[in-house]
Tab-separated table of C-alpha atoms in Angstrom:
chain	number	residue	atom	x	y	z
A	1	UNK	CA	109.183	185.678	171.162
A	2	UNK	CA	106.774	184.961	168.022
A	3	UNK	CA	110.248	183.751	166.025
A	4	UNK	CA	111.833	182.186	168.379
A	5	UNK	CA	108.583	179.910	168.869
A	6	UNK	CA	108.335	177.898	165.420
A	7	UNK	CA	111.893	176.707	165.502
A	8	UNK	CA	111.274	175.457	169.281
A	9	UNK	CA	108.267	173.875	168.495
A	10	UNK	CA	109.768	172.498	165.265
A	11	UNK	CA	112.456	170.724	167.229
A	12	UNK	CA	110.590	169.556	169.867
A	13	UNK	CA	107.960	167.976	167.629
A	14	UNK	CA	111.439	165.737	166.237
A	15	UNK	CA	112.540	165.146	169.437
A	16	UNK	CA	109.511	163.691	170.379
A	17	UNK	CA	109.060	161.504	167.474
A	18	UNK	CA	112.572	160.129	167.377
A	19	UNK	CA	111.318	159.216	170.792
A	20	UNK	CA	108.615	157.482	169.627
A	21	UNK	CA	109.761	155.620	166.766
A	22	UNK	CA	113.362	154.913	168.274
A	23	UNK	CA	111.431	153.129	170.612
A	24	UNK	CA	109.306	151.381	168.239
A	25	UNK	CA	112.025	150.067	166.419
A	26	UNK	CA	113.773	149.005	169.276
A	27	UNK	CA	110.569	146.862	170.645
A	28	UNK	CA	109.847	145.376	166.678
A	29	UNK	CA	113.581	144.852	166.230
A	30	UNK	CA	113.460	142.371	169.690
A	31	UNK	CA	110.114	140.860	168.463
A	32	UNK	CA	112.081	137.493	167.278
A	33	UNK	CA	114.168	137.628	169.802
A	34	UNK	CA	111.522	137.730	172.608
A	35	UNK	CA	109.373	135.213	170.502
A	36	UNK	CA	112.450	132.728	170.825
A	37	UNK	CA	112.663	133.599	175.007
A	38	UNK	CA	109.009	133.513	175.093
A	39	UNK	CA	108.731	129.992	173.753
A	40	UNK	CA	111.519	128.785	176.574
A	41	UNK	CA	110.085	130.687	179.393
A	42	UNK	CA	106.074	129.033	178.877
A	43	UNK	CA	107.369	125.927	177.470
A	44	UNK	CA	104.862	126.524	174.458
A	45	UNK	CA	106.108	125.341	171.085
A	46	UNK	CA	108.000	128.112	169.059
A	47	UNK	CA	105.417	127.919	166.248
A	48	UNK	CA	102.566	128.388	168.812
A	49	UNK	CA	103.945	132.153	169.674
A	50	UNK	CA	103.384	133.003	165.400
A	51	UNK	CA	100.034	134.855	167.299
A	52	UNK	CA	101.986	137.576	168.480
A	53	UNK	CA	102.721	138.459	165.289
A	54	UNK	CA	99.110	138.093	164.497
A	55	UNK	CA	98.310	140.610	167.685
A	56	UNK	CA	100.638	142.929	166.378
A	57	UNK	CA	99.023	143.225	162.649
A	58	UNK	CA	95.885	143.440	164.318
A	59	UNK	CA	96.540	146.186	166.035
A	60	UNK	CA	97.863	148.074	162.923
A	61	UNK	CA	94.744	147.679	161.025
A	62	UNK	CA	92.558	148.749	163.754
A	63	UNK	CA	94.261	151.462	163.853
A	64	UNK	CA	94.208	151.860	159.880
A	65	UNK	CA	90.467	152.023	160.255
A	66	UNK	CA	89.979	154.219	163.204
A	67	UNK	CA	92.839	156.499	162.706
A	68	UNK	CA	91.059	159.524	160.454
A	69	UNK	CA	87.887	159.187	163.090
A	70	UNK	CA	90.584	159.709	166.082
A	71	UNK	CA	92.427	162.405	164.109
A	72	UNK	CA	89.440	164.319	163.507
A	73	UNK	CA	88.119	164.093	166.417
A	74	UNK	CA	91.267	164.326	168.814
A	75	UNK	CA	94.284	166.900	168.713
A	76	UNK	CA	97.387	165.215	167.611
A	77	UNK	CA	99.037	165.590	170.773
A	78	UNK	CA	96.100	163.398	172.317
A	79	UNK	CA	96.854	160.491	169.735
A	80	UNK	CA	100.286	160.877	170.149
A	81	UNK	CA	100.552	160.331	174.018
A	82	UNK	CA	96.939	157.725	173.480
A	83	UNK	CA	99.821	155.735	171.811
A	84	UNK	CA	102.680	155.686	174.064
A	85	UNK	CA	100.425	154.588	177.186
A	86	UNK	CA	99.147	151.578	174.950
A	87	UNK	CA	102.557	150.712	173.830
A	88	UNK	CA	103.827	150.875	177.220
A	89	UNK	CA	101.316	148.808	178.368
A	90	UNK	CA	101.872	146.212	175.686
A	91	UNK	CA	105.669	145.964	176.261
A	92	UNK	CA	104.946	145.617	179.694
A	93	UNK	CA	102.564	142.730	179.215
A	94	UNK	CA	104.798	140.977	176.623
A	95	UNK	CA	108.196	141.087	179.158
A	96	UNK	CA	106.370	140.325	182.162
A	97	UNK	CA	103.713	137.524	180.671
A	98	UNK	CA	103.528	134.597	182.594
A	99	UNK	CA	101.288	132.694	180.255
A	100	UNK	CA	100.714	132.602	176.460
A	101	UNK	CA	97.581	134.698	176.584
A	102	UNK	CA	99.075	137.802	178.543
A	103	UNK	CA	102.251	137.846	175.530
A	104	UNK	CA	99.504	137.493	172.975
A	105	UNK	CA	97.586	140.249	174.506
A	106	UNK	CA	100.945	142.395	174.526
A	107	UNK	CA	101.461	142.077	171.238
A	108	UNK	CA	98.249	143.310	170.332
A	109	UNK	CA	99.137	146.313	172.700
A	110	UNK	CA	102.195	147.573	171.018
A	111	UNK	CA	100.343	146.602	167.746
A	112	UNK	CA	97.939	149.964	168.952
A	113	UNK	CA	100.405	152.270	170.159
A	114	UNK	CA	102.692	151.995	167.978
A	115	UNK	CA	100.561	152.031	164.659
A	116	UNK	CA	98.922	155.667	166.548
A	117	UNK	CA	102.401	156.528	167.057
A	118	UNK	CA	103.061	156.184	163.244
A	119	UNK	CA	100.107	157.413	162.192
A	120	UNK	CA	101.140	160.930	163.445
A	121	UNK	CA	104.831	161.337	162.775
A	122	UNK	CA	104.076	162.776	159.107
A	123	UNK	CA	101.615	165.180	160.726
A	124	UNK	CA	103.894	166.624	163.172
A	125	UNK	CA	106.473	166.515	160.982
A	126	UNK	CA	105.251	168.648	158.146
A	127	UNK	CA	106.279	171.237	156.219
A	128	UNK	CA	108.835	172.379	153.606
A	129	UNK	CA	112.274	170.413	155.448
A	130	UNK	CA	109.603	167.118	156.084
A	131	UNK	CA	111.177	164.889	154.422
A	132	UNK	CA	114.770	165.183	155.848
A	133	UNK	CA	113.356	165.337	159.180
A	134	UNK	CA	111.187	162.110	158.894
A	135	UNK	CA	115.003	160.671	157.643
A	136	UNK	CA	116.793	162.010	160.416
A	137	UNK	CA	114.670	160.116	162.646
A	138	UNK	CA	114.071	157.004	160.791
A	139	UNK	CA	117.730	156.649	160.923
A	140	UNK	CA	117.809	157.124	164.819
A	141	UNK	CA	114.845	154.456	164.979
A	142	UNK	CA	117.185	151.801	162.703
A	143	UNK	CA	120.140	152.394	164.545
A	144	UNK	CA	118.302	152.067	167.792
A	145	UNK	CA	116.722	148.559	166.428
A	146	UNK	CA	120.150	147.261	166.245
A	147	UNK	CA	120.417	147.161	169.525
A	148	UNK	CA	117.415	145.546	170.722
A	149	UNK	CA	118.409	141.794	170.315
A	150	UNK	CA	121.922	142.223	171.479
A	151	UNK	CA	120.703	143.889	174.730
A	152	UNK	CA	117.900	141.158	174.663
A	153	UNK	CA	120.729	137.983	174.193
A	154	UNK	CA	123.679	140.191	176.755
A	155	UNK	CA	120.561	140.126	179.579
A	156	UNK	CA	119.572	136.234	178.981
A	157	UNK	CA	122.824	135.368	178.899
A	158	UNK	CA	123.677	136.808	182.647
A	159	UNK	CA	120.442	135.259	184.258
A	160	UNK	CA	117.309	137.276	184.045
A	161	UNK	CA	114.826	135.904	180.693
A	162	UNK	CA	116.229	138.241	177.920
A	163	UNK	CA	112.809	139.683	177.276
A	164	UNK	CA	113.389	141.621	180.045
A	165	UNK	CA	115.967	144.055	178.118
A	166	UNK	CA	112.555	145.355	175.847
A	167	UNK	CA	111.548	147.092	178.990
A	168	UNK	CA	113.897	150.025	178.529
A	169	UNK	CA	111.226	151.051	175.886
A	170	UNK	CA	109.027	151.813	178.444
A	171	UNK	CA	110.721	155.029	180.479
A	172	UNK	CA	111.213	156.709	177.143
A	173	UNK	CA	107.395	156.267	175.747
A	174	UNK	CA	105.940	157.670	179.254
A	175	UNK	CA	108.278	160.274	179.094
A	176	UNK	CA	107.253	160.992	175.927
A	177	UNK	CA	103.761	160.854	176.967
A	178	UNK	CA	104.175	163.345	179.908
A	179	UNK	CA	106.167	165.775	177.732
A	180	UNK	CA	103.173	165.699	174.934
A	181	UNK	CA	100.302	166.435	177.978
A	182	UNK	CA	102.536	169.259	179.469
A	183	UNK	CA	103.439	170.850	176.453
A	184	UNK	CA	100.137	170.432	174.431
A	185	UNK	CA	98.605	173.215	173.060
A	186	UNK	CA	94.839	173.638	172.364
A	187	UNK	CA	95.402	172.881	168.780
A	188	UNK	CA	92.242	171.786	166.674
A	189	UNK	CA	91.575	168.422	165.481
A	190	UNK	CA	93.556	167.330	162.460
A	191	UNK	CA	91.576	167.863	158.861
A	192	UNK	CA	94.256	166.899	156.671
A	193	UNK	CA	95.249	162.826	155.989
A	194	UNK	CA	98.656	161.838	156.763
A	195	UNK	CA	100.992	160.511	153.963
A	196	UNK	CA	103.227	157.130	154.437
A	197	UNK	CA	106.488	157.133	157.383
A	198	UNK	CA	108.481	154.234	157.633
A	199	UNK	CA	110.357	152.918	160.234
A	200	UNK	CA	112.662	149.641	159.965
A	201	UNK	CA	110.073	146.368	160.352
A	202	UNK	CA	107.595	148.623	160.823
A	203	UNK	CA	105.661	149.307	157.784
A	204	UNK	CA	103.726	152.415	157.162
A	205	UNK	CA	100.247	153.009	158.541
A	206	UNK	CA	99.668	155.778	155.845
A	207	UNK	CA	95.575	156.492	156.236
A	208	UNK	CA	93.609	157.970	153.435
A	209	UNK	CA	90.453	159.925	153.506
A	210	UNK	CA	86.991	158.112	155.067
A	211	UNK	CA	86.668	154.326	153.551
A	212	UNK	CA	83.398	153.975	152.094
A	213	UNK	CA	83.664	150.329	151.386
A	214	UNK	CA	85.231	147.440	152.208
A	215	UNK	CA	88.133	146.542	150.893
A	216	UNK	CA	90.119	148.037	147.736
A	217	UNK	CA	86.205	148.463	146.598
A	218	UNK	CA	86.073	150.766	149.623
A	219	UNK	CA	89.246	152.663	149.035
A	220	UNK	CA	89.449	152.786	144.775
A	221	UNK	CA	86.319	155.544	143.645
A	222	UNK	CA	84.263	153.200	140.575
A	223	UNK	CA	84.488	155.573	138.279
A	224	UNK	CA	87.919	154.716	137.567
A	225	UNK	CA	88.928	152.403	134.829
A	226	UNK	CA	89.463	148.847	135.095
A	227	UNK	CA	93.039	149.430	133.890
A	228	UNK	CA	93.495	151.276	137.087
A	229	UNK	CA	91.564	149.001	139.566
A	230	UNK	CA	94.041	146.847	138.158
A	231	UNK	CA	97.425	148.536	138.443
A	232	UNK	CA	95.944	149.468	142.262
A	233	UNK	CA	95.936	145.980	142.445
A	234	UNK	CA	98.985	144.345	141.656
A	235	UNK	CA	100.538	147.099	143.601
A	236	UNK	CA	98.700	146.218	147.101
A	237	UNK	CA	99.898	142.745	146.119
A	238	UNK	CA	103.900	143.205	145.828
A	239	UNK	CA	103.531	145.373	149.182
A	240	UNK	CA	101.494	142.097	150.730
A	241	UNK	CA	104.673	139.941	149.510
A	242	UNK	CA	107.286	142.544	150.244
A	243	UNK	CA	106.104	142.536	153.674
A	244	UNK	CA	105.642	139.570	154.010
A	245	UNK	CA	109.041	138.281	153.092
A	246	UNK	CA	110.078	140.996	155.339
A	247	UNK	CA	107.657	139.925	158.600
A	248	UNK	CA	109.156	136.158	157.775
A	249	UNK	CA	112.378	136.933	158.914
A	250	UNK	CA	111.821	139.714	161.708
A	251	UNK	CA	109.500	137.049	163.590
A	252	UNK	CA	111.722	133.785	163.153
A	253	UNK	CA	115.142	134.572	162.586
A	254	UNK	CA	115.939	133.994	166.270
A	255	UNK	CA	114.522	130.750	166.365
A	256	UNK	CA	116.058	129.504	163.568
A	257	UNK	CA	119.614	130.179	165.082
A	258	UNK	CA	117.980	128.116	167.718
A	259	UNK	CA	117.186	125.302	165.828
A	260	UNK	CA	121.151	124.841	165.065
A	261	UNK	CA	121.625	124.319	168.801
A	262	UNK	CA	122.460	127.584	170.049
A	263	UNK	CA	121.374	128.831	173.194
A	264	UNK	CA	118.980	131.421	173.185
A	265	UNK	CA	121.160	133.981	174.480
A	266	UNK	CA	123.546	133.298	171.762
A	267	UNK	CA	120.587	133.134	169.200
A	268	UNK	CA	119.745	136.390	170.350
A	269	UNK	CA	122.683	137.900	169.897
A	270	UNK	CA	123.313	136.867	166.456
A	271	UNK	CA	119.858	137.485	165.514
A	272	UNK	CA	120.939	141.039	165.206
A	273	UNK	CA	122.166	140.230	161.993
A	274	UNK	CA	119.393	140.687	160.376
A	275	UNK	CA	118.456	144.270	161.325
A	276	UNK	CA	121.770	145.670	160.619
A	277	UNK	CA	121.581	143.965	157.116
A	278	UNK	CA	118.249	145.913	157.159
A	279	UNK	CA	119.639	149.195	158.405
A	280	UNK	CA	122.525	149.334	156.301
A	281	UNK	CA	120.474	148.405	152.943
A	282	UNK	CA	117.624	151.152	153.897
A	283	UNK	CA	120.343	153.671	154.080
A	284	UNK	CA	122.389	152.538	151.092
A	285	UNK	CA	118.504	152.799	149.576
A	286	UNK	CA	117.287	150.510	146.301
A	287	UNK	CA	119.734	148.925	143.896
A	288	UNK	CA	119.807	149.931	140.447
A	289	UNK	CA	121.101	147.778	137.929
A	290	UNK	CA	120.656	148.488	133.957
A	291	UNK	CA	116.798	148.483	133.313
A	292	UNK	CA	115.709	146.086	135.516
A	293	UNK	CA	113.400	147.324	138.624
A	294	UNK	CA	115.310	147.778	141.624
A	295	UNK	CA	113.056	144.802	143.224
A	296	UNK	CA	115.051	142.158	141.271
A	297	UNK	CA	118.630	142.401	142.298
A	298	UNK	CA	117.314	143.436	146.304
A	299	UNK	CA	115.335	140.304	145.701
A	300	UNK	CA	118.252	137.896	144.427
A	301	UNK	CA	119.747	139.483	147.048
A	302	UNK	CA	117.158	138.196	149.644
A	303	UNK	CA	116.879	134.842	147.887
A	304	UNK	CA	120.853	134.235	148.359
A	305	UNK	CA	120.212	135.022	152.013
A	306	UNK	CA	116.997	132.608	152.192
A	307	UNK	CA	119.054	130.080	150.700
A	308	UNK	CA	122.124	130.451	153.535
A	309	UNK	CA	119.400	130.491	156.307
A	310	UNK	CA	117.326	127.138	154.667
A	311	UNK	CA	120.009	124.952	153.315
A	312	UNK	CA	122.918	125.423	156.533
A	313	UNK	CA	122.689	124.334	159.335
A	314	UNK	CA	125.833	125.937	160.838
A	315	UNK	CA	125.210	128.930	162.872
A	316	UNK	CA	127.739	130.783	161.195
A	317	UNK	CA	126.070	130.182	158.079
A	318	UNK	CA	122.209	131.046	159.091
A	319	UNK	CA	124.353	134.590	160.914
A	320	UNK	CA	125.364	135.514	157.472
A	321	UNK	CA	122.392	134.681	155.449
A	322	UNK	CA	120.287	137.085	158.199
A	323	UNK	CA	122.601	139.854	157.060
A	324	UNK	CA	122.199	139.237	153.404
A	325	UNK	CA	118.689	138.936	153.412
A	326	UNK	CA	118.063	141.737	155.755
A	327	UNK	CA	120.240	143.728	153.521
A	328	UNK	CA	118.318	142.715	150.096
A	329	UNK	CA	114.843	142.507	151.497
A	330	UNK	CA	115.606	146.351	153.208
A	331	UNK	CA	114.173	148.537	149.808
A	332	UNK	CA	111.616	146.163	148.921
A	333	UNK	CA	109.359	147.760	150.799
A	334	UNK	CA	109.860	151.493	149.969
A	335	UNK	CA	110.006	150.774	146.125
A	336	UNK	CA	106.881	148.877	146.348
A	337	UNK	CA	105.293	151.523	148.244
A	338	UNK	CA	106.114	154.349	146.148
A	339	UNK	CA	105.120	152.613	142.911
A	340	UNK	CA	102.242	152.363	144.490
A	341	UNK	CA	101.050	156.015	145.296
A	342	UNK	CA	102.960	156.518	142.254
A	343	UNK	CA	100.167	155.502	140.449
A	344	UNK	CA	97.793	158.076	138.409
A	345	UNK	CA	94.456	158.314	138.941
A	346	UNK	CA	94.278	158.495	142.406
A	347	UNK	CA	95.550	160.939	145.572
A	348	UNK	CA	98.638	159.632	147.300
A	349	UNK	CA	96.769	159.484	150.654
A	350	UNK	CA	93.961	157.015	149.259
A	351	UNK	CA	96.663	154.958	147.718
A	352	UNK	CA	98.873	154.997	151.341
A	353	UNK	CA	95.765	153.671	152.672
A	354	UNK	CA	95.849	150.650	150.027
A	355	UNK	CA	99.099	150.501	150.936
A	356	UNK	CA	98.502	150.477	154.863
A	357	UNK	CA	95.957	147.107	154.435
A	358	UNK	CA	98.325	145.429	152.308
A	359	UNK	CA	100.923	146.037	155.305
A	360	UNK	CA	98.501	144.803	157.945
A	361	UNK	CA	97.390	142.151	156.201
A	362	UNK	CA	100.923	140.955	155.477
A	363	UNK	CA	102.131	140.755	158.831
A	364	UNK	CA	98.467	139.091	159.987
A	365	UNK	CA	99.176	136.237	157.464
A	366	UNK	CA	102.782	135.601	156.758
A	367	UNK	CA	104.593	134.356	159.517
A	368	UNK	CA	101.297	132.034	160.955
A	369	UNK	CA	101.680	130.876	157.743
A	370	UNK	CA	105.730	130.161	158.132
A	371	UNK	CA	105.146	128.491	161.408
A	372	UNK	CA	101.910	126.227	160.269
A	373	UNK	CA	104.715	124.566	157.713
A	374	UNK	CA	107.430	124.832	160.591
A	375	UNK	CA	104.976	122.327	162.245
A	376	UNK	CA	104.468	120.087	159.387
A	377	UNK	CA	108.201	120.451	158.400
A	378	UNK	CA	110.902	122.074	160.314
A	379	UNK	CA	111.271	125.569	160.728
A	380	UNK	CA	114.644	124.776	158.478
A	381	UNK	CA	112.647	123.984	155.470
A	382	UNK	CA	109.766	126.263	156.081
A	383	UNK	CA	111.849	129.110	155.651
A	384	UNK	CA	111.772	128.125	151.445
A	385	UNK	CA	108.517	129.929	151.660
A	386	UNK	CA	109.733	132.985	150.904
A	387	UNK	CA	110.907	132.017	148.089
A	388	UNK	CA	108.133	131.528	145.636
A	389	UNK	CA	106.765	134.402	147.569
A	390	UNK	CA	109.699	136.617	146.389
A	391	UNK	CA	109.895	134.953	142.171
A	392	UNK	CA	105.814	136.202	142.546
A	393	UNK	CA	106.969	139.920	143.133
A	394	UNK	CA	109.225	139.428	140.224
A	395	UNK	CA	107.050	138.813	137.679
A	396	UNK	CA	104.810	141.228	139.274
A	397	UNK	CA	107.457	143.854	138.810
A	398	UNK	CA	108.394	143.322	135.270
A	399	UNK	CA	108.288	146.110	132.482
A	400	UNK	CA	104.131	145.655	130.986
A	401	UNK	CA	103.596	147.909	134.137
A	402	UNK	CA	104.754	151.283	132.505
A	403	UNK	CA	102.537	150.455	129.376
A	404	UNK	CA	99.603	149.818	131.607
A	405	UNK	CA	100.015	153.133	133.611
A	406	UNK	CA	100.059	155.111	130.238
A	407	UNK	CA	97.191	153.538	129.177
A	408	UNK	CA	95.464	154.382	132.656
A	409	UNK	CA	96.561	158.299	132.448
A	410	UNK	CA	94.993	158.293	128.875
A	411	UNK	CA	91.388	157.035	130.124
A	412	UNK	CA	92.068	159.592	132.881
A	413	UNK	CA	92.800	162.278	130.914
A	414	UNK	CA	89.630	164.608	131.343
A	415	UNK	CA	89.977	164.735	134.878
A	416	UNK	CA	92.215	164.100	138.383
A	417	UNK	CA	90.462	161.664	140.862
A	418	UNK	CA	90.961	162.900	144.174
């Protein structure tokens, strides 16, 4: 019995969190799409709906703060089914809304869940084989976010509002949460801090040990040099712009195709562009091209895309340039994250948790800030945003970084900061 009972437990603990995050995908994959529906159902302006973005990044960083607190205090299998109920709820809200302030509300829901949800996939995924389980369902989760907008656009298309279709999220997360209650074990609250997991559009909610502070203050000790408090820096700033670039396009890439005159169900449709050009450049992984840093030709890449999506206004055109970019912006993320916790000086879980705020505050930020110029402009022309955005993370990934690194390990020489 005793060795049959770790390799059941190990596969149920995957099982479960492909649930989870196949799920998640397939709700943050539809986000646009519903955004676009959402807009046409309330008769609110398309820029207006930018605070369900907002709900959702809120709901991350509450979670980035709270999370060790829960963990400590709550077994893993509490937070685990804590999360599905909340996301549940939120998808439930966000399909069924009949006014703005029940999809903003929603959003904020699955912002919750799904962040807890995240926050414990490393953790119950651990051990010597983690890292090809964590891929095995990360894969499951992209492939499942495919086909969120095309269920989303097939369902508007035949009648029913579209948003509808992000409802068959919901049987699968209860499930899940029934499964975690019946099988739970009296395990003790979790002492360790969990490490980064990624998901397609869903960035990592990687949590670090208690924040004393506020802030990078909060999360980088003061003892360490200013060369490092630097470097720590620069790197929470390219994961702010790589997510943000990112957030840009998941958010408003249906409504764009429906600013060329499609209907939304056709919008919808073709929206899925843009997370199979994701899926297929995560699994392809980051491009390497003589000595340049992989960010560069993933980011001309994404700047080809931006320029297909800004300066067409064929639908055919704006299609393609969703794939291009989804397929160039794709590694931005996990190269900026692991230079991040990359960096010496500090333990990989404090920097995750650097790397957890920038994410949050990325997605609070960047698309209200895409649909304030969408308002002053057109959502056309506000999509050039992202490009300055993108030439900042270049010069922010050129070579001086190595030399500044070495010089931080040789201040840090006499001793490892944990």
């Amino acid at each position: 019995m005793s060795a049959e009972i770790p390799g059941a437990r190990i596969r149920r603990d995957e099982v479960q969190i492909g649930i989870g995050l196949s799920s998640m995908g397939f709700v943050l994959a539809g986000l646009g799409a519903c955004i676009a529906i959402l807009a046409r159902d309330l008769d609110e302006p398309t820029s207006r709906l930018a605070l369900l973005s907002s709900g959702f990044a809120i709901g991350l960083l509450i979670v980035a703060l709270v999370g060790p607190r829960l963990l400590r205090t709550w077994p893993i299998t509490t937070v685990l089914a804590l999360g599905s109920v909340v996301c549940s709820a939120g998808i439930v809200l966000l399909a069924l809304a009949p006014v703005y302030a029940v999809a903003v509300a929603g959003g904020l829901c699955i912002g919750l869940g799904g962040a807890l949800l995240v926050l414990v996939a490393p953790l119950m995924l651990n051990g010597p084989t983690a890292a090809a389980r964590l891929s095995r369902v990360n894969a499951v989760a992209s492939g499942t976010g495919i086909l969120a907008p095309l269920a989303i656009g097939a369902l508007d298309s035949l009648g029913p509002s579209g948003r509808l279709a992000i409802l068959a999220a919901v049987p699968p997360l209860l499930l899940l949460a029934v499964l975690t209650w019946r099988t739970a074990s009296p395990s003790p609250p979790v002492r360790e801090t969990p490490v980064p997991v990624l998901i397609d559009s869903a960035p990592a909610v990687g949590l670090g040990k208690r924040w004393s502070g506020r802030g990078l203050k909060g999360l980088v000790p003061r003892r360490l040099g200013r060369a490092v408090v630097l470097e720590v820096g620069r790197g929470w700033l390219r994961i702010v712009l790589a997510v943000a670039v990112e957030f840009c396009f998941v958010v408003w890439a249906v409504a764009r195709l429906v600013s060329t005159g499609l209907p939304t169900a056709t919008a919808a449709l073709l929206g899925s562009a843009f997370p199979i050009g994701m899926a297929v450049g995560r699994a392809i992984g980051p491009i390497q091209w003589r000595a340049w840093s992989p960010v560069v030709p993933s980011g001309l890449l994404a700047i080809a895309g931006t320029l297909l999506v800004s300066l067409f206004d064929s639908p055919a055109a704006v299609a393609l340039g969703l794939g291009v970019a989804g397929f160039g912006i794709a590694p931005l993320y996990p190269v900026t994250l692991a230079a991040l916790v990359a960096t010496p000086g500090l333990s990989p879980a404090r920097l995750a948790a650097v790397g957890a705020l920038a994410s949050g505050i990325a997605i609070l930020i960047a698309p209200a800030l895409l649909a304030v110029l969408a308002r002053v402009l057109d959502l056309r022309t506000a999509y050039l945003v992202t490009l300055p955005l993108l030439a900042t993370l270049f010069v922010l990934s050129r070579g001086p970084r190595r030399s500044r690194r070495q010089r931080a390990a040789t201040r840090l020489r006499s001793g490892h900061v944990a």
